[in-house]
PDB file of C-alpha atoms and ligand atoms in Angstrom:
ATOM      1  CA  MET A 119       1.948   1.203  -7.004  1.00 45.00           C
ATOM      2  CA  SER A 120      -0.990   0.223  -4.912  1.00 48.00           C
ATOM      3  CA  HIS A 121      -2.167   3.050  -2.767  1.00 65.00           C
ATOM      4  CA  GLN A 122      -3.408   2.904   0.787  1.00 84.00           C
ATOM      5  CA  ARG A 123      -6.150   5.339  -0.230  1.00 97.00           C
ATOM      6  CA  ARG A 124      -8.771   4.629  -2.907  1.00 97.00           C
ATOM      7  CA  GLU A 125      -7.643   6.166  -6.178  1.00 97.00           C
ATOM      8  CA  VAL A 126      -9.719   8.923  -7.783  1.00 98.00           C
ATOM      9  CA  PHE A 127      -9.832   9.786 -11.490  1.00 98.00           C
ATOM     10  CA  ALA A 128     -11.849  12.821 -12.484  1.00 98.00           C
ATOM     11  CA  ALA A 129     -12.614  14.250 -15.924  1.00 98.00           C
ATOM     12  CA  ASN A 130     -13.009  18.019 -16.051  1.00 98.00           C
ATOM     13  CA  TRP A 131     -14.715  18.735 -19.369  1.00 98.00           C
ATOM     14  CA  LYS A 132     -14.714  22.518 -18.825  1.00 98.00           C
ATOM     15  CA  MET A 133     -16.810  24.209 -21.558  1.00 98.00           C
ATOM     16  CA  TYR A 134     -16.516  21.356 -24.049  1.00 98.00           C
ATOM     17  CA  LYS A 135     -18.922  18.800 -25.569  1.00 98.00           C
ATOM     18  CA  ASN A 136     -22.565  19.020 -26.498  1.00 97.00           C
ATOM     19  CA  GLY A 137     -25.346  17.150 -24.690  1.00 97.00           C
ATOM     20  CA  ALA A 138     -25.499  14.223 -27.105  1.00 97.00           C
ATOM     21  CA  ASP A 139     -21.714  13.702 -26.937  1.00 98.00           C
ATOM     22  CA  ALA A 140     -21.747  13.915 -23.150  1.00 98.00           C
ATOM     23  CA  GLU A 141     -24.447  11.267 -22.927  1.00 98.00           C
ATOM     24  CA  LYS A 142     -22.768   8.972 -25.464  1.00 98.00           C
ATOM     25  CA  TYR A 143     -19.408   9.213 -23.663  1.00 98.00           C
ATOM     26  CA  ILE A 144     -20.896   8.258 -20.299  1.00 98.00           C
ATOM     27  CA  LYS A 145     -22.956   5.416 -21.753  1.00 98.00           C
ATOM     28  CA  GLU A 146     -19.833   3.982 -23.381  1.00 98.00           C
ATOM     29  CA  MET A 147     -17.696   4.606 -20.311  1.00 98.00           C
ATOM     30  CA  ARG A 148     -20.075   2.782 -17.970  1.00 98.00           C
ATOM     31  CA  VAL A 149     -19.530  -0.385 -20.014  1.00 98.00           C
ATOM     32  CA  LEU A 150     -15.749   0.043 -20.298  1.00 98.00           C
ATOM     33  CA  ALA A 151     -15.294   0.971 -16.630  1.00 97.00           C
ATOM     34  CA  LYS A 152     -17.602  -1.661 -15.170  1.00 96.00           C
ATOM     35  CA  LYS A 153     -14.822  -3.511 -13.379  1.00 95.00           C
ATOM     36  CA  ASN A 154     -12.756  -0.490 -12.350  1.00 96.00           C
ATOM     37  CA  THR A 155     -12.494  -0.125  -8.603  1.00 96.00           C
ATOM     38  CA  GLN A 156     -11.260   3.467  -8.500  1.00 97.00           C
ATOM     39  CA  GLU A 157     -13.556   6.402  -7.732  1.00 98.00           C
ATOM     40  CA  LEU A 158     -14.523   7.831 -11.139  1.00 98.00           C
ATOM     41  CA  ILE A 159     -15.992  11.293 -11.613  1.00 98.00           C
ATOM     42  CA  ILE A 160     -17.161  13.311 -14.615  1.00 98.00           C
ATOM     43  CA  PHE A 161     -17.541  17.098 -14.394  1.00 98.00           C
ATOM     44  CA  PRO A 162     -19.678  18.060 -17.420  1.00 98.00           C
ATOM     45  CA  PRO A 163     -20.867  21.584 -18.263  1.00 98.00           C
ATOM     46  CA  SER A 164     -23.694  22.275 -15.818  1.00 97.00           C
ATOM     47  CA  ILE A 165     -26.386  22.490 -18.473  1.00 97.00           C
ATOM     48  CA  TYR A 166     -25.829  18.767 -19.151  1.00 98.00           C
ATOM     49  CA  LEU A 167     -25.712  17.649 -15.522  1.00 97.00           C
ATOM     50  CA  GLU A 168     -29.108  16.004 -15.470  1.00 97.00           C
ATOM     51  CA  ARG A 169     -28.452  14.249 -18.765  1.00 97.00           C
ATOM     52  CA  ALA A 170     -25.057  13.055 -17.512  1.00 98.00           C
ATOM     53  CA  ILE A 171     -26.534  11.883 -14.218  1.00 98.00           C
ATOM     54  CA  ALA A 172     -29.258   9.927 -16.028  1.00 98.00           C
ATOM     55  CA  ALA A 173     -26.625   8.312 -18.261  1.00 98.00           C
ATOM     56  CA  ALA A 174     -24.462   7.369 -15.252  1.00 98.00           C
ATOM     57  CA  LYS A 175     -27.317   6.117 -13.049  1.00 97.00           C
ATOM     58  CA  GLY A 176     -26.617   2.730 -11.505  1.00 97.00           C
ATOM     59  CA  SER A 177     -22.978   2.717 -12.668  1.00 98.00           C
ATOM     60  CA  ASN A 178     -19.737   3.307 -10.795  1.00 97.00           C
ATOM     61  CA  ILE A 179     -19.370   6.780 -12.355  1.00 98.00           C
ATOM     62  CA  GLY A 180     -20.123   9.821 -10.206  1.00 98.00           C
ATOM     63  CA  VAL A 181     -21.058  13.215 -11.604  1.00 98.00           C
ATOM     64  CA  GLY A 182     -19.994  16.602 -10.285  1.00 98.00           C
ATOM     65  CA  VAL A 183     -20.617  20.271 -10.919  1.00 98.00           C
ATOM     66  CA  GLN A 184     -17.681  22.439 -12.092  1.00 98.00           C
ATOM     67  CA  ASN A 185     -18.640  25.484 -10.026  1.00 98.00           C
ATOM     68  CA  VAL A 186     -21.364  26.713  -7.670  1.00 98.00           C
ATOM     69  CA  HIS A 187     -22.275  29.975  -6.006  1.00 97.00           C
ATOM     70  CA  TRP A 188     -21.711  29.999  -2.236  1.00 97.00           C
ATOM     71  CA  GLU A 189     -25.319  30.997  -1.482  1.00 97.00           C
ATOM     72  CA  HIS A 190     -28.082  28.436  -1.848  1.00 95.00           C
ATOM     73  CA  GLU A 191     -30.401  30.880  -3.614  1.00 96.00           C
ATOM     74  CA  GLY A 192     -30.518  34.552  -4.478  1.00 97.00           C
ATOM     75  CA  ALA A 193     -30.412  37.192  -7.186  1.00 98.00           C
ATOM     76  CA  TYR A 194     -27.226  35.940  -8.871  1.00 97.00           C
ATOM     77  CA  THR A 195     -27.970  35.876 -12.567  1.00 97.00           C
ATOM     78  CA  GLY A 196     -26.337  32.991 -14.356  1.00 96.00           C
ATOM     79  CA  ASP A 197     -25.220  31.132 -11.262  1.00 97.00           C
ATOM     80  CA  ILE A 198     -26.326  27.831  -9.781  1.00 97.00           C
ATOM     81  CA  SER A 199     -26.083  26.691  -6.175  1.00 98.00           C
ATOM     82  CA  ALA A 200     -24.830  23.613  -4.387  1.00 98.00           C
ATOM     83  CA  SER A 201     -28.457  22.898  -3.371  1.00 98.00           C
ATOM     84  CA  MET A 202     -29.487  22.874  -7.022  1.00 98.00           C
ATOM     85  CA  ALA A 203     -26.583  20.660  -8.037  1.00 98.00           C
ATOM     86  CA  ALA A 204     -27.336  18.259  -5.184  1.00 97.00           C
ATOM     87  CA  GLU A 205     -31.009  18.166  -6.098  1.00 97.00           C
ATOM     88  CA  ALA A 206     -30.088  17.355  -9.693  1.00 96.00           C
ATOM     89  CA  GLY A 207     -28.168  14.329  -8.358  1.00 97.00           C
ATOM     90  CA  CYS A 208     -24.559  15.519  -8.277  1.00 98.00           C
ATOM     91  CA  ASP A 209     -22.162  13.974  -5.800  1.00 98.00           C
ATOM     92  CA  TYR A 210     -19.138  16.252  -6.244  1.00 98.00           C
ATOM     93  CA  CYS A 211     -18.277  19.902  -6.712  1.00 98.00           C
ATOM     94  CA  LEU A 212     -15.061  21.443  -8.056  1.00 98.00           C
ATOM     95  CA  CYS A 213     -14.041  24.335  -5.808  1.00 97.00           C
ATOM     96  CA  GLY A 214     -11.432  26.912  -6.732  1.00 95.00           C
ATOM     97  CA  HIS A 215     -10.308  25.632 -10.104  1.00 96.00           C
ATOM     98  CA  SER A 216      -7.559  27.971 -11.285  1.00 94.00           C
ATOM     99  CA  GLU A 217      -9.611  29.009 -14.323  1.00 95.00           C
ATOM    100  CA  ARG A 218     -12.266  30.266 -11.899  1.00 96.00           C
ATOM    101  CA  ARG A 219      -9.704  31.926  -9.654  1.00 93.00           C
ATOM    102  CA  HIS A 220      -7.990  33.680 -12.543  1.00 92.00           C
ATOM    103  CA  TYR A 221     -10.645  34.413 -15.188  1.00 95.00           C
ATOM    104  CA  TYR A 222     -13.368  35.268 -12.680  1.00 95.00           C
ATOM    105  CA  SER A 223     -11.200  36.642  -9.865  1.00 95.00           C
ATOM    106  CA  GLU A 224     -12.407  34.081  -7.355  1.00 95.00           C
ATOM    107  CA  SER A 225     -10.710  34.865  -4.075  1.00 93.00           C
ATOM    108  CA  ALA A 226      -9.566  32.403  -1.435  1.00 91.00           C
ATOM    109  CA  GLU A 227     -12.511  33.531   0.659  1.00 92.00           C
ATOM    110  CA  MET A 228     -14.989  32.724  -2.110  1.00 94.00           C
ATOM    111  CA  VAL A 229     -13.416  29.289  -2.486  1.00 95.00           C
ATOM    112  CA  THR A 230     -13.807  28.701   1.240  1.00 94.00           C
ATOM    113  CA  ARG A 231     -17.459  29.721   1.109  1.00 95.00           C
ATOM    114  CA  LYS A 232     -18.117  27.511  -1.904  1.00 96.00           C
ATOM    115  CA  THR A 233     -16.460  24.582  -0.154  1.00 95.00           C
ATOM    116  CA  HIS A 234     -18.650  25.108   2.917  1.00 95.00           C
ATOM    117  CA  SER A 235     -21.726  25.423   0.762  1.00 96.00           C
ATOM    118  CA  ALA A 236     -20.918  22.175  -1.087  1.00 97.00           C
ATOM    119  CA  LEU A 237     -20.406  20.306   2.173  1.00 96.00           C
ATOM    120  CA  THR A 238     -23.707  21.464   3.643  1.00 96.00           C
ATOM    121  CA  LYS A 239     -25.413  19.783   0.696  1.00 96.00           C
ATOM    122  CA  GLU A 240     -23.256  16.685   1.004  1.00 94.00           C
ATOM    123  CA  LEU A 241     -21.422  17.319  -2.219  1.00 98.00           C
ATOM    124  CA  ILE A 242     -17.815  16.162  -1.973  1.00 98.00           C
ATOM    125  CA  PRO A 243     -15.630  19.173  -2.741  1.00 98.00           C
ATOM    126  CA  VAL A 244     -12.653  18.659  -5.027  1.00 98.00           C
ATOM    127  CA  ILE A 245     -10.595  21.661  -3.964  1.00 97.00           C
ATOM    128  CA  CYS A 246      -7.992  22.871  -6.455  1.00 97.00           C
ATOM    129  CA  VAL A 247      -4.803  24.588  -5.335  1.00 97.00           C
ATOM    130  CA  GLY A 248      -1.642  25.438  -7.225  1.00 96.00           C
ATOM    131  CA  GLU A 249       0.937  28.071  -8.037  1.00 95.00           C
ATOM    132  CA  THR A 250       1.253  30.229 -11.150  1.00 93.00           C
ATOM    133  CA  LEU A 251       4.447  30.270 -13.194  1.00 92.00           C
ATOM    134  CA  MET A 252       5.443  33.601 -11.662  1.00 92.00           C
ATOM    135  CA  GLU A 253       4.887  32.324  -8.137  1.00 94.00           C
ATOM    136  CA  ARG A 254       6.933  29.263  -8.967  1.00 92.00           C
ATOM    137  CA  GLU A 255       9.777  31.308 -10.427  1.00 91.00           C
ATOM    138  CA  ASN A 256       9.761  33.556  -7.379  1.00 94.00           C
ATOM    139  CA  GLY A 257      10.130  30.525  -5.126  1.00 94.00           C
ATOM    140  CA  ASP A 258       6.673  31.030  -3.601  1.00 95.00           C
ATOM    141  CA  THR A 259       5.158  27.626  -4.440  1.00 95.00           C
ATOM    142  CA  LEU A 260       5.037  26.262  -0.906  1.00 96.00           C
ATOM    143  CA  GLU A 261       3.655  29.492   0.472  1.00 96.00           C
ATOM    144  CA  VAL A 262       0.833  29.484  -2.104  1.00 96.00           C
ATOM    145  CA  LEU A 263       0.027  25.858  -1.354  1.00 97.00           C
ATOM    146  CA  TYR A 264       0.021  26.584   2.365  1.00 97.00           C
ATOM    147  CA  ASN A 265      -2.274  29.598   2.036  1.00 95.00           C
ATOM    148  CA  ASP A 266      -4.673  28.047  -0.495  1.00 94.00           C
ATOM    149  CA  THR A 267      -5.023  24.799   1.409  1.00 96.00           C
ATOM    150  CA  LYS A 268      -5.406  26.474   4.761  1.00 95.00           C
ATOM    151  CA  ALA A 269      -7.971  28.954   3.448  1.00 93.00           C
ATOM    152  CA  ALA A 270     -10.026  26.274   1.715  1.00 90.00           C
ATOM    153  CA  ILE A 271     -10.406  23.972   4.716  1.00 91.00           C
ATOM    154  CA  SER A 272     -10.335  26.413   7.586  1.00 87.00           C
ATOM    155  CA  GLY A 273     -13.539  26.345   9.585  1.00 86.00           C
ATOM    156  CA  ILE A 274     -14.546  22.959   8.160  1.00 90.00           C
ATOM    157  CA  GLU A 275     -14.986  20.006  10.499  1.00 92.00           C
ATOM    158  CA  PRO A 276     -12.234  17.485   9.704  1.00 95.00           C
ATOM    159  CA  ASN A 277     -13.672  15.351   6.942  1.00 94.00           C
ATOM    160  CA  ASP A 278     -11.847  12.547   5.182  1.00 95.00           C
ATOM    161  CA  LYS A 279     -14.183  12.642   2.172  1.00 95.00           C
ATOM    162  CA  ILE A 280     -12.895  15.901   0.736  1.00 97.00           C
ATOM    163  CA  ILE A 281     -10.498  15.646  -2.187  1.00 98.00           C
ATOM    164  CA  ILE A 282      -7.715  18.106  -2.903  1.00 98.00           C
ATOM    165  CA  ALA A 283      -6.234  18.550  -6.380  1.00 98.00           C
ATOM    166  CA  TYR A 284      -2.744  19.968  -6.759  1.00 97.00           C
ATOM    167  CA  GLU A 285      -2.913  21.771 -10.080  1.00 95.00           C
ATOM    168  CA  PRO A 286       0.089  23.936 -10.893  1.00 94.00           C
ATOM    169  CA  VAL A 287      -1.447  26.666 -13.047  1.00 92.00           C
ATOM    170  CA  TRP A 288       1.451  26.641 -15.552  1.00 89.00           C
ATOM    171  CA  ALA A 289       0.774  22.955 -16.247  1.00 89.00           C
ATOM    172  CA  ILE A 290      -2.940  23.249 -17.039  1.00 88.00           C
ATOM    173  CA  GLY A 291      -3.719  22.837 -20.717  1.00 84.00           C
ATOM    174  CA  THR A 292      -0.141  23.641 -21.682  1.00 87.00           C
ATOM    175  CA  GLY A 293       1.233  20.153 -22.289  1.00 84.00           C
ATOM    176  CA  LEU A 294       3.802  20.885 -19.565  1.00 84.00           C
ATOM    177  CA  SER A 295       3.277  18.501 -16.691  1.00 83.00           C
ATOM    178  CA  ALA A 296       4.992  18.788 -13.310  1.00 86.00           C
ATOM    179  CA  THR A 297       7.676  16.130 -12.934  1.00 93.00           C
ATOM    180  CA  PRO A 298       6.553  13.243 -10.731  1.00 95.00           C
ATOM    181  CA  LYS A 299       9.178  14.337  -8.191  1.00 95.00           C
ATOM    182  CA  ASP A 300       7.855  17.918  -8.039  1.00 94.00           C
ATOM    183  CA  ALA A 301       4.232  16.766  -7.932  1.00 96.00           C
ATOM    184  CA  GLN A 302       5.046  14.318  -5.116  1.00 97.00           C
ATOM    185  CA  THR A 303       6.884  17.021  -3.148  1.00 96.00           C
ATOM    186  CA  ALA A 304       3.978  19.465  -3.505  1.00 97.00           C
ATOM    187  CA  ILE A 305       1.346  16.873  -2.627  1.00 97.00           C
ATOM    188  CA  ALA A 306       3.260  15.584   0.395  1.00 97.00           C
ATOM    189  CA  TYR A 307       3.553  19.196   1.512  1.00 98.00           C
ATOM    190  CA  ILE A 308      -0.219  19.768   1.100  1.00 98.00           C
ATOM    191  CA  ARG A 309      -0.842  16.615   3.140  1.00 98.00           C
ATOM    192  CA  ASN A 310       1.322  18.077   5.899  1.00 97.00           C
ATOM    193  CA  VAL A 311      -0.659  21.316   5.852  1.00 97.00           C
ATOM    194  CA  VAL A 312      -3.851  19.270   6.276  1.00 97.00           C
ATOM    195  CA  ARG A 313      -2.139  17.352   9.089  1.00 97.00           C
ATOM    196  CA  GLU A 314      -1.236  20.585  10.821  1.00 96.00           C
ATOM    197  CA  LEU A 315      -4.904  21.626  10.818  1.00 95.00           C
ATOM    198  CA  TRP A 316      -6.711  18.317  11.107  1.00 96.00           C
ATOM    199  CA  GLY A 317      -4.228  15.798  12.502  1.00 96.00           C
ATOM    200  CA  ASP A 318      -3.837  12.235  11.252  1.00 95.00           C
ATOM    201  CA  ILE A 319      -7.018  12.296   9.190  1.00 96.00           C
ATOM    202  CA  ALA A 320      -4.651  13.806   6.609  1.00 96.00           C
ATOM    203  CA  ASP A 321      -3.437  10.289   5.858  1.00 96.00           C
ATOM    204  CA  ARG A 322      -6.914   9.325   4.677  1.00 96.00           C
ATOM    205  CA  ILE A 323      -7.557  12.321   2.432  1.00 97.00           C
ATOM    206  CA  ARG A 324      -7.079  11.827  -1.274  1.00 98.00           C
ATOM    207  CA  ILE A 325      -4.820  14.374  -2.915  1.00 98.00           C
ATOM    208  CA  ILE A 326      -4.651  14.120  -6.678  1.00 98.00           C
ATOM    209  CA  TYR A 327      -2.568  15.769  -9.399  1.00 97.00           C
ATOM    210  CA  GLY A 328      -3.857  17.782 -12.348  1.00 96.00           C
ATOM    211  CA  GLY A 329      -2.084  19.553 -15.195  1.00 95.00           C
ATOM    212  CA  SER A 330      -1.522  17.969 -18.625  1.00 93.00           C
ATOM    213  CA  VAL A 331      -2.074  14.424 -17.388  1.00 96.00           C
ATOM    214  CA  ASN A 332      -2.075  12.020 -20.338  1.00 96.00           C
ATOM    215  CA  PRO A 333      -1.746   8.278 -21.011  1.00 97.00           C
ATOM    216  CA  GLY A 334       2.045   8.712 -21.341  1.00 96.00           C
ATOM    217  CA  ASN A 335       2.783  10.350 -17.987  1.00 95.00           C
ATOM    218  CA  ILE A 336       0.167   8.896 -15.637  1.00 97.00           C
ATOM    219  CA  ALA A 337       2.042   5.735 -14.593  1.00 97.00           C
ATOM    220  CA  GLU A 338       5.062   7.603 -13.280  1.00 96.00           C
ATOM    221  CA  LEU A 339       2.857  10.119 -11.471  1.00 97.00           C
ATOM    222  CA  MET A 340       0.868   7.308  -9.853  1.00 97.00           C
ATOM    223  CA  ALA A 341       4.103   5.619  -8.785  1.00 96.00           C
ATOM    224  CA  CYS A 342       4.534   8.425  -6.241  1.00 96.00           C
ATOM    225  CA  GLN A 343       3.530   7.619  -2.720  1.00 96.00           C
ATOM    226  CA  ASP A 344       1.280  10.610  -2.044  1.00 97.00           C
ATOM    227  CA  ILE A 345      -0.418  10.981  -5.440  1.00 97.00           C
ATOM    228  CA  ASP A 346      -3.837   9.362  -5.189  1.00 98.00           C
ATOM    229  CA  GLY A 347      -5.196   9.982  -8.660  1.00 98.00           C
ATOM    230  CA  ALA A 348      -5.670  12.651 -11.298  1.00 98.00           C
ATOM    231  CA  LEU A 349      -7.894  15.509 -12.387  1.00 98.00           C
ATOM    232  CA  VAL A 350      -7.774  15.397 -16.167  1.00 98.00           C
ATOM    233  CA  GLY A 351      -8.848  18.180 -18.536  1.00 97.00           C
ATOM    234  CA  GLY A 352      -7.867  17.949 -22.217  1.00 96.00           C
ATOM    235  CA  ALA A 353      -7.102  14.221 -22.289  1.00 97.00           C
ATOM    236  CA  SER A 354     -10.428  13.371 -20.642  1.00 98.00           C
ATOM    237  CA  LEU A 355     -12.404  14.661 -23.631  1.00 98.00           C
ATOM    238  CA  ASP A 356     -11.400  11.517 -25.507  1.00 98.00           C
ATOM    239  CA  LEU A 357     -12.872   8.447 -23.802  1.00 98.00           C
ATOM    240  CA  ASN A 358     -10.100   6.138 -24.999  1.00 98.00           C
ATOM    241  CA  LYS A 359      -7.445   8.429 -23.570  1.00 98.00           C
ATOM    242  CA  PHE A 360      -9.282   8.810 -20.281  1.00 98.00           C
ATOM    243  CA  MET A 361      -9.705   5.028 -20.005  1.00 98.00           C
ATOM    244  CA  SER A 362      -5.968   4.525 -20.700  1.00 98.00           C
ATOM    245  CA  ILE A 363      -5.235   6.962 -17.874  1.00 98.00           C
ATOM    246  CA  ILE A 364      -7.559   5.150 -15.470  1.00 98.00           C
ATOM    247  CA  ASN A 365      -6.105   1.791 -16.533  1.00 97.00           C
ATOM    248  CA  TYR A 366      -2.499   2.989 -16.226  1.00 96.00           C
ATOM    249  CA  GLN A 367      -1.463  -0.220 -14.498  1.00 89.00           C
ATOM    250  CA  GLN A 368      -2.333  -2.516 -17.395  1.00 66.00           C
TER     251      GLN A 368
HETATM  252  P1  LIG B 229      -5.460  19.716 -18.417  1.00 62.11           P
HETATM  253  O1  LIG B 229      -6.482  20.389 -17.394  1.00 62.11           O
HETATM  254  O2  LIG B 229      -5.452  18.233 -18.124  1.00 62.11           O
HETATM  255  O3  LIG B 229      -6.028  20.030 -19.784  1.00 62.11           O
HETATM  256  O4  LIG B 229      -4.135  20.328 -18.197  1.00 62.11           O
HETATM  257  C1  LIG B 229      -6.522  19.999 -16.049  1.00 62.11           C
HETATM  258  C2  LIG B 229      -7.549  20.788 -15.303  1.00 62.11           C
HETATM  259  O5  LIG B 229      -7.783  21.956 -15.653  1.00 62.11           O
HETATM  260  O6  LIG B 229      -8.151  20.315 -14.347  1.00 62.11           O
END
């Protein structure tokens, strides 16, 4: 279906690929994706950001950082800041990916601070929210989505550039995708939470789905009214698969 909002397709490479593979992928993708009109983003491991940015320069592919610290500088061994990512040439920043929330105990407050920090450096935050399997089974999905979304954008000036990704934790990397109906329900709900806080700007904000997206399930997800694109992990590591996802309409 054609969406009223510009579609976004983002590749989250997590801790995969080496520098040469990252560069080769982007160089090949810029040729294949030349005519694509969607917003396209690659999130490489941060050590390859500059290489990825150089490979994407002048193309329609944007590059983002997978995580930042909320401070711009300080004694935080191993971390990088939004200022550093922006200086390197990034345009986007993932905030609150569930792997960060769960493996590194990132709290809602940290996610809020990271989102603020990204915005002050004009990085577009891609804020991830989603319920765990236990929360889902307990019937708490909507409450989690309400709290995560509210926490992430509270205190931010309404901004239609931010992107929200609904990523049910049980669907990430498991091969179990949310049904299009469930994903649509959750995303429409998130849009209403944004509307409650920010008013009608909610209709302009892109909300995308993530969790085992692949070339076989993308078309039916994109057929849903509120789903504006996808955040793709595993399937994005293979350029042909990622291109089939982006070109789901063909
Ligand atoms: P997946 O990961 O596509 O491998 O499920 C999605 C994500 O973590 O963003």
